[in-house]
Amino acid sequence: MNKEGTIYTIVFVFIVSFAFVFLLSLTNQATIEQVELNQEIVRQGAILSAMGIAAEGSEEIQEKYGMVATDPDAGLSVATVDGQLVYGTQFAGPGLWGTIEGVLAITADLREIVGIEIVSDNETPGLGGRINEPWFKDQFRGERVAADGIDVTQIAGDGDPDRANSLIDGITGATRTSDSMEAIVNRELQRLQSVEIQQILRSLESQGGDA
Amino acid sequence: MSDVADTRPGAILKNNLWTNNPIFMQILGICSALAVTNLLTNTAIMTLGVTLVTGFSSLTVSLLKKFIPRKVRMIVQTLIIAFYVIIVDLVLKAFLPEISKNLGPYVGLIITNCIIMGRAEAFAQSNGPVVSFWDGITSGLGYMGVLMMMAVFRELLGFGTLFGYQIMPAAFVRWTIMVMPPSAFFLLGLFIWAGKTMMRGEKT
């Protein structure tokens, strides 16, 4: 058979592609459970971290997460942290390149942000991707929420230490990502005020959740 | 590059690690050299991935070379490389999720690392499987060596740590630029300069 002929080439490419894709599917099947478990632990860890509950390692995360009252469908969680009732809400909103997913935690009176954690994003590494960095996320801890939500604006580029001004220092060179974060957080604050969400939160409160 | 045709294992090792180092001499695989070298742990895992992918891709290309029609040669090579890269990606996701997240899109981008394609095309296409595997592994090690050296400088000066362990005194002022991609350009330039100067010294 002519190795350079069209028929041989087509058959060869088909067989090679089939064989490699088949092997890949097998590997994917073999690892998918572990990958999903890892993602679940990351999600649980993010909820705990946003709520200000310290947990290290997958076992401690799963153990402490068990003490948080959650409604996975609504993406809501409720826990009492250091005697204070804290709501956690999972958000997903448009960033510059793709969806930014994360968790926002806030006190039960919706007046003060407890913390924020990013689960996944596709922002530019080194620019918008810096929303993952502690200096950016730590600015949200204890930040007061104004009547019209929070404001993410470029200030000095190294974080805004004032917790009372509802102002978060944005990321230099990533204005669009900073704006997206502002929009996402404010939309989430709005969502928490809706009657429907408040009802779910009340019922979660009654389930307890003492971390 | 007089000894490219020399296929003795020792000659290949020296060639790929030094005389014909993929980064110093061929200036290949630069994108990942800029991206992942600010932390030693990430660099080590990433370059280990590249080394394994290069080795096994060269092995597979060499085994299949008799059956591959010339006109689809490069497509098949890319397919083989992509296959191994996805395997590395899946393994990292399953067993080292933290590092997988840190490396982000760069694992998938190993596919585009020119070193792998270069070795498959330049060496494995015309040599036996065992020696091709060795050639791939040593090319990966040559790449790993340079990137690890860069990572030592970048992590030490940028974070004051090595493999995450604090080395510099607490009062040490971190060089923020070392964490950012531009510093890799400066370091790489200096490394290539130093490497080439030393090689010239050897020749005379």
PDB file of C-alpha atoms in Angstrom, chain B:
ATOM      1  CA  MET B   1      26.644  22.428  16.416  1.00  0.00           C
ATOM      2  CA  SER B   2      29.184  20.065  14.874  1.00  0.00           C
ATOM      3  CA  ASP B   3      28.212  17.100  17.058  1.00  0.00           C
ATOM      4  CA  VAL B   4      24.471  17.081  16.342  1.00  0.00           C
ATOM      5  CA  ALA B   5      24.818  13.820  14.429  1.00  0.00           C
ATOM      6  CA  ASP B   6      26.632  12.136  17.328  1.00  0.00           C
ATOM      7  CA  THR B   7      24.074   9.809  18.870  1.00  0.00           C
ATOM      8  CA  ARG B   8      26.120   8.383  21.746  1.00  0.00           C
ATOM      9  CA  PRO B   9      24.192   8.902  25.018  1.00  0.00           C
ATOM     10  CA  GLY B  10      27.012  10.885  26.635  1.00  0.00           C
ATOM     11  CA  ALA B  11      27.338  13.182  23.644  1.00  0.00           C
ATOM     12  CA  ILE B  12      23.574  13.763  23.562  1.00  0.00           C
ATOM     13  CA  LEU B  13      23.578  14.611  27.265  1.00  0.00           C
ATOM     14  CA  LYS B  14      26.360  17.167  26.927  1.00  0.00           C
ATOM     15  CA  ASN B  15      24.854  18.579  23.751  1.00  0.00           C
ATOM     16  CA  ASN B  16      21.390  19.090  25.221  1.00  0.00           C
ATOM     17  CA  LEU B  17      22.499  20.283  28.638  1.00  0.00           C
ATOM     18  CA  TRP B  18      25.182  22.661  27.489  1.00  0.00           C
ATOM     19  CA  THR B  19      26.612  22.986  23.947  1.00  0.00           C
ATOM     20  CA  ASN B  20      23.213  23.082  22.300  1.00  0.00           C
ATOM     21  CA  ASN B  21      21.043  23.980  25.288  1.00  0.00           C
ATOM     22  CA  PRO B  22      17.499  24.658  24.047  1.00  0.00           C
ATOM     23  CA  ILE B  23      17.315  27.981  25.897  1.00  0.00           C
ATOM     24  CA  PHE B  24      20.894  29.331  25.655  1.00  0.00           C
ATOM     25  CA  MET B  25      21.682  28.293  22.129  1.00  0.00           C
ATOM     26  CA  GLN B  26      18.376  27.721  20.371  1.00  0.00           C
ATOM     27  CA  ILE B  27      16.331  30.335  22.293  1.00  0.00           C
ATOM     28  CA  LEU B  28      13.346  27.991  22.338  1.00  0.00           C
ATOM     29  CA  GLY B  29      10.601  27.723  24.937  1.00  0.00           C
ATOM     30  CA  ILE B  30      10.986  31.322  26.046  1.00  0.00           C
ATOM     31  CA  CYS B  31       7.309  32.056  26.824  1.00  0.00           C
ATOM     32  CA  SER B  32       7.204  29.574  29.677  1.00  0.00           C
ATOM     33  CA  ALA B  33      10.631  30.749  30.839  1.00  0.00           C
ATOM     34  CA  LEU B  34       9.060  34.149  31.435  1.00  0.00           C
ATOM     35  CA  ALA B  35       5.815  32.950  32.911  1.00  0.00           C
ATOM     36  CA  VAL B  36       6.466  30.276  35.486  1.00  0.00           C
ATOM     37  CA  THR B  37       9.855  31.117  36.923  1.00  0.00           C
ATOM     38  CA  ASN B  38       8.914  33.306  39.896  1.00  0.00           C
ATOM     39  CA  LEU B  39       8.421  30.375  42.301  1.00  0.00           C
ATOM     40  CA  LEU B  40      10.745  27.367  42.466  1.00  0.00           C
ATOM     41  CA  THR B  41       8.029  24.801  43.241  1.00  0.00           C
ATOM     42  CA  ASN B  42       5.941  25.804  40.218  1.00  0.00           C
ATOM     43  CA  THR B  43       9.034  25.883  38.019  1.00  0.00           C
ATOM     44  CA  ALA B  44      10.108  22.425  39.164  1.00  0.00           C
ATOM     45  CA  ILE B  45       6.707  20.844  38.467  1.00  0.00           C
ATOM     46  CA  MET B  46       6.285  22.643  35.151  1.00  0.00           C
ATOM     47  CA  THR B  47       9.749  21.750  33.841  1.00  0.00           C
ATOM     48  CA  LEU B  48       9.347  18.182  35.056  1.00  0.00           C
ATOM     49  CA  GLY B  49       6.150  18.073  33.003  1.00  0.00           C
ATOM     50  CA  VAL B  50       7.972  19.436  29.951  1.00  0.00           C
ATOM     51  CA  THR B  51      10.805  16.922  30.415  1.00  0.00           C
ATOM     52  CA  LEU B  52       8.429  13.955  30.587  1.00  0.00           C
ATOM     53  CA  VAL B  53       6.344  15.199  27.666  1.00  0.00           C
ATOM     54  CA  THR B  54       9.455  15.773  25.531  1.00  0.00           C
ATOM     55  CA  GLY B  55      10.828  12.333  26.372  1.00  0.00           C
ATOM     56  CA  PHE B  56       7.648  10.390  25.728  1.00  0.00           C
ATOM     57  CA  SER B  57       6.673  12.408  22.653  1.00  0.00           C
ATOM     58  CA  SER B  58      10.072  11.741  21.093  1.00  0.00           C
ATOM     59  CA  LEU B  59       9.752   8.054  21.993  1.00  0.00           C
ATOM     60  CA  THR B  60       6.288   7.799  20.440  1.00  0.00           C
ATOM     61  CA  VAL B  61       7.190   9.781  17.321  1.00  0.00           C
ATOM     62  CA  SER B  62      10.237   7.580  16.840  1.00  0.00           C
ATOM     63  CA  LEU B  63       8.177   4.379  17.235  1.00  0.00           C
ATOM     64  CA  LEU B  64       5.533   5.554  14.772  1.00  0.00           C
ATOM     65  CA  LYS B  65       7.830   7.302  12.299  1.00  0.00           C
ATOM     66  CA  LYS B  66       7.771   4.441   9.751  1.00  0.00           C
ATOM     67  CA  PHE B  67       3.979   4.604   9.530  1.00  0.00           C
ATOM     68  CA  ILE B  68       3.486   8.363   9.441  1.00  0.00           C
ATOM     69  CA  PRO B  69       2.843   9.762   5.937  1.00  0.00           C
ATOM     70  CA  ARG B  70       5.118  12.756   5.337  1.00  0.00           C
ATOM     71  CA  LYS B  71       2.376  15.256   4.613  1.00  0.00           C
ATOM     72  CA  VAL B  72       0.605  14.767   7.940  1.00  0.00           C
ATOM     73  CA  ARG B  73       3.862  14.340   9.861  1.00  0.00           C
ATOM     74  CA  MET B  74       3.632  17.529  11.920  1.00  0.00           C
ATOM     75  CA  ILE B  75      -0.077  17.164  12.633  1.00  0.00           C
ATOM     76  CA  VAL B  76       0.544  13.707  14.041  1.00  0.00           C
ATOM     77  CA  GLN B  77       3.464  15.018  16.113  1.00  0.00           C
ATOM     78  CA  THR B  78       1.238  17.732  17.536  1.00  0.00           C
ATOM     79  CA  LEU B  79      -1.422  15.144  18.320  1.00  0.00           C
ATOM     80  CA  ILE B  80       1.107  13.019  20.197  1.00  0.00           C
ATOM     81  CA  ILE B  81       2.449  16.010  22.130  1.00  0.00           C
ATOM     82  CA  ALA B  82      -1.066  17.192  22.991  1.00  0.00           C
ATOM     83  CA  PHE B  83      -1.905  13.706  24.200  1.00  0.00           C
ATOM     84  CA  TYR B  84       0.933  13.681  26.734  1.00  0.00           C
ATOM     85  CA  VAL B  85       0.298  17.266  27.811  1.00  0.00           C
ATOM     86  CA  ILE B  86      -3.361  16.520  28.573  1.00  0.00           C
ATOM     87  CA  ILE B  87      -2.270  13.486  30.592  1.00  0.00           C
ATOM     88  CA  VAL B  88       0.107  15.688  32.615  1.00  0.00           C
ATOM     89  CA  ASP B  89      -2.687  18.231  33.082  1.00  0.00           C
ATOM     90  CA  LEU B  90      -5.147  15.578  34.305  1.00  0.00           C
ATOM     91  CA  VAL B  91      -2.626  14.082  36.713  1.00  0.00           C
ATOM     92  CA  LEU B  92      -1.823  17.520  38.165  1.00  0.00           C
ATOM     93  CA  LYS B  93      -5.521  18.361  38.528  1.00  0.00           C
ATOM     94  CA  ALA B  94      -6.201  15.097  40.318  1.00  0.00           C
ATOM     95  CA  PHE B  95      -3.184  14.823  42.589  1.00  0.00           C
ATOM     96  CA  LEU B  96      -1.624  18.296  42.878  1.00  0.00           C
ATOM     97  CA  PRO B  97      -4.660  20.619  42.604  1.00  0.00           C
ATOM     98  CA  GLU B  98      -2.908  23.528  44.320  1.00  0.00           C
ATOM     99  CA  ILE B  99      -0.003  23.540  41.854  1.00  0.00           C
ATOM    100  CA  SER B 100      -2.381  22.934  38.969  1.00  0.00           C
ATOM    101  CA  LYS B 101      -4.233  26.128  39.930  1.00  0.00           C
ATOM    102  CA  ASN B 102      -0.989  28.116  40.242  1.00  0.00           C
ATOM    103  CA  LEU B 103       0.239  26.987  36.838  1.00  0.00           C
ATOM    104  CA  GLY B 104      -3.149  27.844  35.352  1.00  0.00           C
ATOM    105  CA  PRO B 105      -3.151  27.893  31.566  1.00  0.00           C
ATOM    106  CA  TYR B 106       0.588  27.263  31.299  1.00  0.00           C
ATOM    107  CA  VAL B 107       0.291  23.481  31.522  1.00  0.00           C
ATOM    108  CA  GLY B 108      -1.921  23.417  28.444  1.00  0.00           C
ATOM    109  CA  LEU B 109       0.567  25.718  26.755  1.00  0.00           C
ATOM    110  CA  ILE B 110       3.311  23.086  27.066  1.00  0.00           C
ATOM    111  CA  ILE B 111       1.844  21.884  23.752  1.00  0.00           C
ATOM    112  CA  THR B 112       3.179  25.006  22.090  1.00  0.00           C
ATOM    113  CA  ASN B 113       6.633  24.682  23.646  1.00  0.00           C
ATOM    114  CA  CYS B 114       8.881  24.659  20.597  1.00  0.00           C
ATOM    115  CA  ILE B 115      11.477  22.450  22.278  1.00  0.00           C
ATOM    116  CA  ILE B 116       9.177  19.417  22.175  1.00  0.00           C
ATOM    117  CA  MET B 117       8.201  19.840  18.537  1.00  0.00           C
ATOM    118  CA  GLY B 118      11.804  20.703  17.709  1.00  0.00           C
ATOM    119  CA  ARG B 119      13.175  17.489  19.189  1.00  0.00           C
ATOM    120  CA  ALA B 120      10.425  15.385  17.624  1.00  0.00           C
ATOM    121  CA  GLU B 121      11.076  16.865  14.196  1.00  0.00           C
ATOM    122  CA  ALA B 122      14.863  17.231  14.338  1.00  0.00           C
ATOM    123  CA  PHE B 123      15.808  14.087  16.231  1.00  0.00           C
ATOM    124  CA  ALA B 124      13.057  11.515  16.770  1.00  0.00           C
ATOM    125  CA  GLN B 125      12.015  11.516  13.085  1.00  0.00           C
ATOM    126  CA  SER B 126      15.396  10.090  12.123  1.00  0.00           C
ATOM    127  CA  ASN B 127      16.584   8.122  15.163  1.00  0.00           C
ATOM    128  CA  GLY B 128      15.657   5.000  17.139  1.00  0.00           C
ATOM    129  CA  PRO B 129      13.122   5.058  19.998  1.00  0.00           C
ATOM    130  CA  VAL B 130      15.475   4.581  22.973  1.00  0.00           C
ATOM    131  CA  VAL B 131      17.977   7.200  21.910  1.00  0.00           C
ATOM    132  CA  SER B 132      15.094   9.566  21.013  1.00  0.00           C
ATOM    133  CA  PHE B 133      13.614   9.147  24.467  1.00  0.00           C
ATOM    134  CA  TRP B 134      17.008   9.962  25.965  1.00  0.00           C
ATOM    135  CA  ASP B 135      17.351  12.969  23.674  1.00  0.00           C
ATOM    136  CA  GLY B 136      13.923  14.239  24.743  1.00  0.00           C
ATOM    137  CA  ILE B 137      14.614  13.764  28.446  1.00  0.00           C
ATOM    138  CA  THR B 138      18.000  15.499  28.290  1.00  0.00           C
ATOM    139  CA  SER B 139      16.581  18.391  26.253  1.00  0.00           C
ATOM    140  CA  GLY B 140      13.953  18.770  28.968  1.00  0.00           C
ATOM    141  CA  LEU B 141      16.676  18.709  31.610  1.00  0.00           C
ATOM    142  CA  GLY B 142      18.615  21.412  29.759  1.00  0.00           C
ATOM    143  CA  TYR B 143      15.466  23.517  29.800  1.00  0.00           C
ATOM    144  CA  MET B 144      14.829  22.668  33.451  1.00  0.00           C
ATOM    145  CA  GLY B 145      18.364  23.655  34.471  1.00  0.00           C
ATOM    146  CA  VAL B 146      18.133  27.148  33.046  1.00  0.00           C
ATOM    147  CA  LEU B 147      14.604  27.779  34.347  1.00  0.00           C
ATOM    148  CA  MET B 148      15.467  26.554  37.828  1.00  0.00           C
ATOM    149  CA  MET B 149      18.458  28.917  37.937  1.00  0.00           C
ATOM    150  CA  MET B 150      16.200  31.799  36.940  1.00  0.00           C
ATOM    151  CA  ALA B 151      13.643  30.766  39.538  1.00  0.00           C
ATOM    152  CA  VAL B 152      16.291  30.746  42.290  1.00  0.00           C
ATOM    153  CA  PHE B 153      17.098  34.404  41.549  1.00  0.00           C
ATOM    154  CA  ARG B 154      13.500  35.467  41.079  1.00  0.00           C
ATOM    155  CA  GLU B 155      12.059  33.763  44.154  1.00  0.00           C
ATOM    156  CA  LEU B 156      14.982  34.720  46.403  1.00  0.00           C
ATOM    157  CA  LEU B 157      14.945  38.389  45.431  1.00  0.00           C
ATOM    158  CA  GLY B 158      11.222  38.708  44.769  1.00  0.00           C
ATOM    159  CA  PHE B 159       9.820  36.879  47.799  1.00  0.00           C
ATOM    160  CA  GLY B 160      12.911  36.324  49.999  1.00  0.00           C
ATOM    161  CA  THR B 161      12.204  32.577  49.981  1.00  0.00           C
ATOM    162  CA  LEU B 162      13.373  29.375  48.283  1.00  0.00           C
ATOM    163  CA  PHE B 163      10.786  26.608  47.740  1.00  0.00           C
ATOM    164  CA  GLY B 164       8.592  28.698  50.062  1.00  0.00           C
ATOM    165  CA  TYR B 165      11.090  28.661  52.956  1.00  0.00           C
ATOM    166  CA  GLN B 166      12.119  32.038  54.269  1.00  0.00           C
ATOM    167  CA  ILE B 167      15.806  32.632  53.481  1.00  0.00           C
ATOM    168  CA  MET B 168      16.261  36.373  53.582  1.00  0.00           C
ATOM    169  CA  PRO B 169      16.027  38.250  56.905  1.00  0.00           C
ATOM    170  CA  ALA B 170      12.650  39.770  57.718  1.00  0.00           C
ATOM    171  CA  ALA B 171      13.978  43.279  57.077  1.00  0.00           C
ATOM    172  CA  PHE B 172      14.797  42.348  53.461  1.00  0.00           C
ATOM    173  CA  VAL B 173      13.053  44.641  50.982  1.00  0.00           C
ATOM    174  CA  ARG B 174      11.478  42.465  48.296  1.00  0.00           C
ATOM    175  CA  TRP B 175      12.244  43.295  44.696  1.00  0.00           C
ATOM    176  CA  THR B 176       8.724  43.466  43.323  1.00  0.00           C
ATOM    177  CA  ILE B 177      10.047  43.545  39.768  1.00  0.00           C
ATOM    178  CA  MET B 178      11.471  40.036  40.222  1.00  0.00           C
ATOM    179  CA  VAL B 179       7.933  38.681  40.653  1.00  0.00           C
ATOM    180  CA  MET B 180       6.751  40.322  37.444  1.00  0.00           C
ATOM    181  CA  PRO B 181       7.385  38.913  33.950  1.00  0.00           C
ATOM    182  CA  PRO B 182       9.795  41.704  32.808  1.00  0.00           C
ATOM    183  CA  SER B 183      12.478  40.588  35.257  1.00  0.00           C
ATOM    184  CA  ALA B 184      12.611  37.254  33.431  1.00  0.00           C
ATOM    185  CA  PHE B 185      13.618  39.128  30.277  1.00  0.00           C
ATOM    186  CA  PHE B 186      16.525  40.796  32.070  1.00  0.00           C
ATOM    187  CA  LEU B 187      17.650  37.600  33.787  1.00  0.00           C
ATOM    188  CA  LEU B 188      17.334  35.509  30.647  1.00  0.00           C
ATOM    189  CA  GLY B 189      19.345  38.072  28.698  1.00  0.00           C
ATOM    190  CA  LEU B 190      22.068  38.044  31.351  1.00  0.00           C
ATOM    191  CA  PHE B 191      22.080  34.230  31.434  1.00  0.00           C
ATOM    192  CA  ILE B 192      22.392  33.907  27.672  1.00  0.00           C
ATOM    193  CA  TRP B 193      25.204  36.454  27.721  1.00  0.00           C
ATOM    194  CA  ALA B 194      27.039  34.609  30.492  1.00  0.00           C
ATOM    195  CA  GLY B 195      26.454  31.215  28.875  1.00  0.00           C
ATOM    196  CA  LYS B 196      27.685  32.301  25.454  1.00  0.00           C
ATOM    197  CA  THR B 197      30.750  34.017  26.914  1.00  0.00           C
ATOM    198  CA  MET B 198      31.709  30.857  28.781  1.00  0.00           C
ATOM    199  CA  MET B 199      31.227  28.761  25.654  1.00  0.00           C
ATOM    200  CA  ARG B 200      33.444  31.072  23.645  1.00  0.00           C
ATOM    201  CA  GLY B 201      36.093  30.704  26.334  1.00  0.00           C
ATOM    202  CA  GLU B 202      35.912  26.923  25.980  1.00  0.00           C
ATOM    203  CA  LYS B 203      36.453  27.017  22.237  1.00  0.00           C
ATOM    204  CA  THR B 204      39.619  29.107  22.170  1.00  0.00           C
TER     205      THR B 204
END
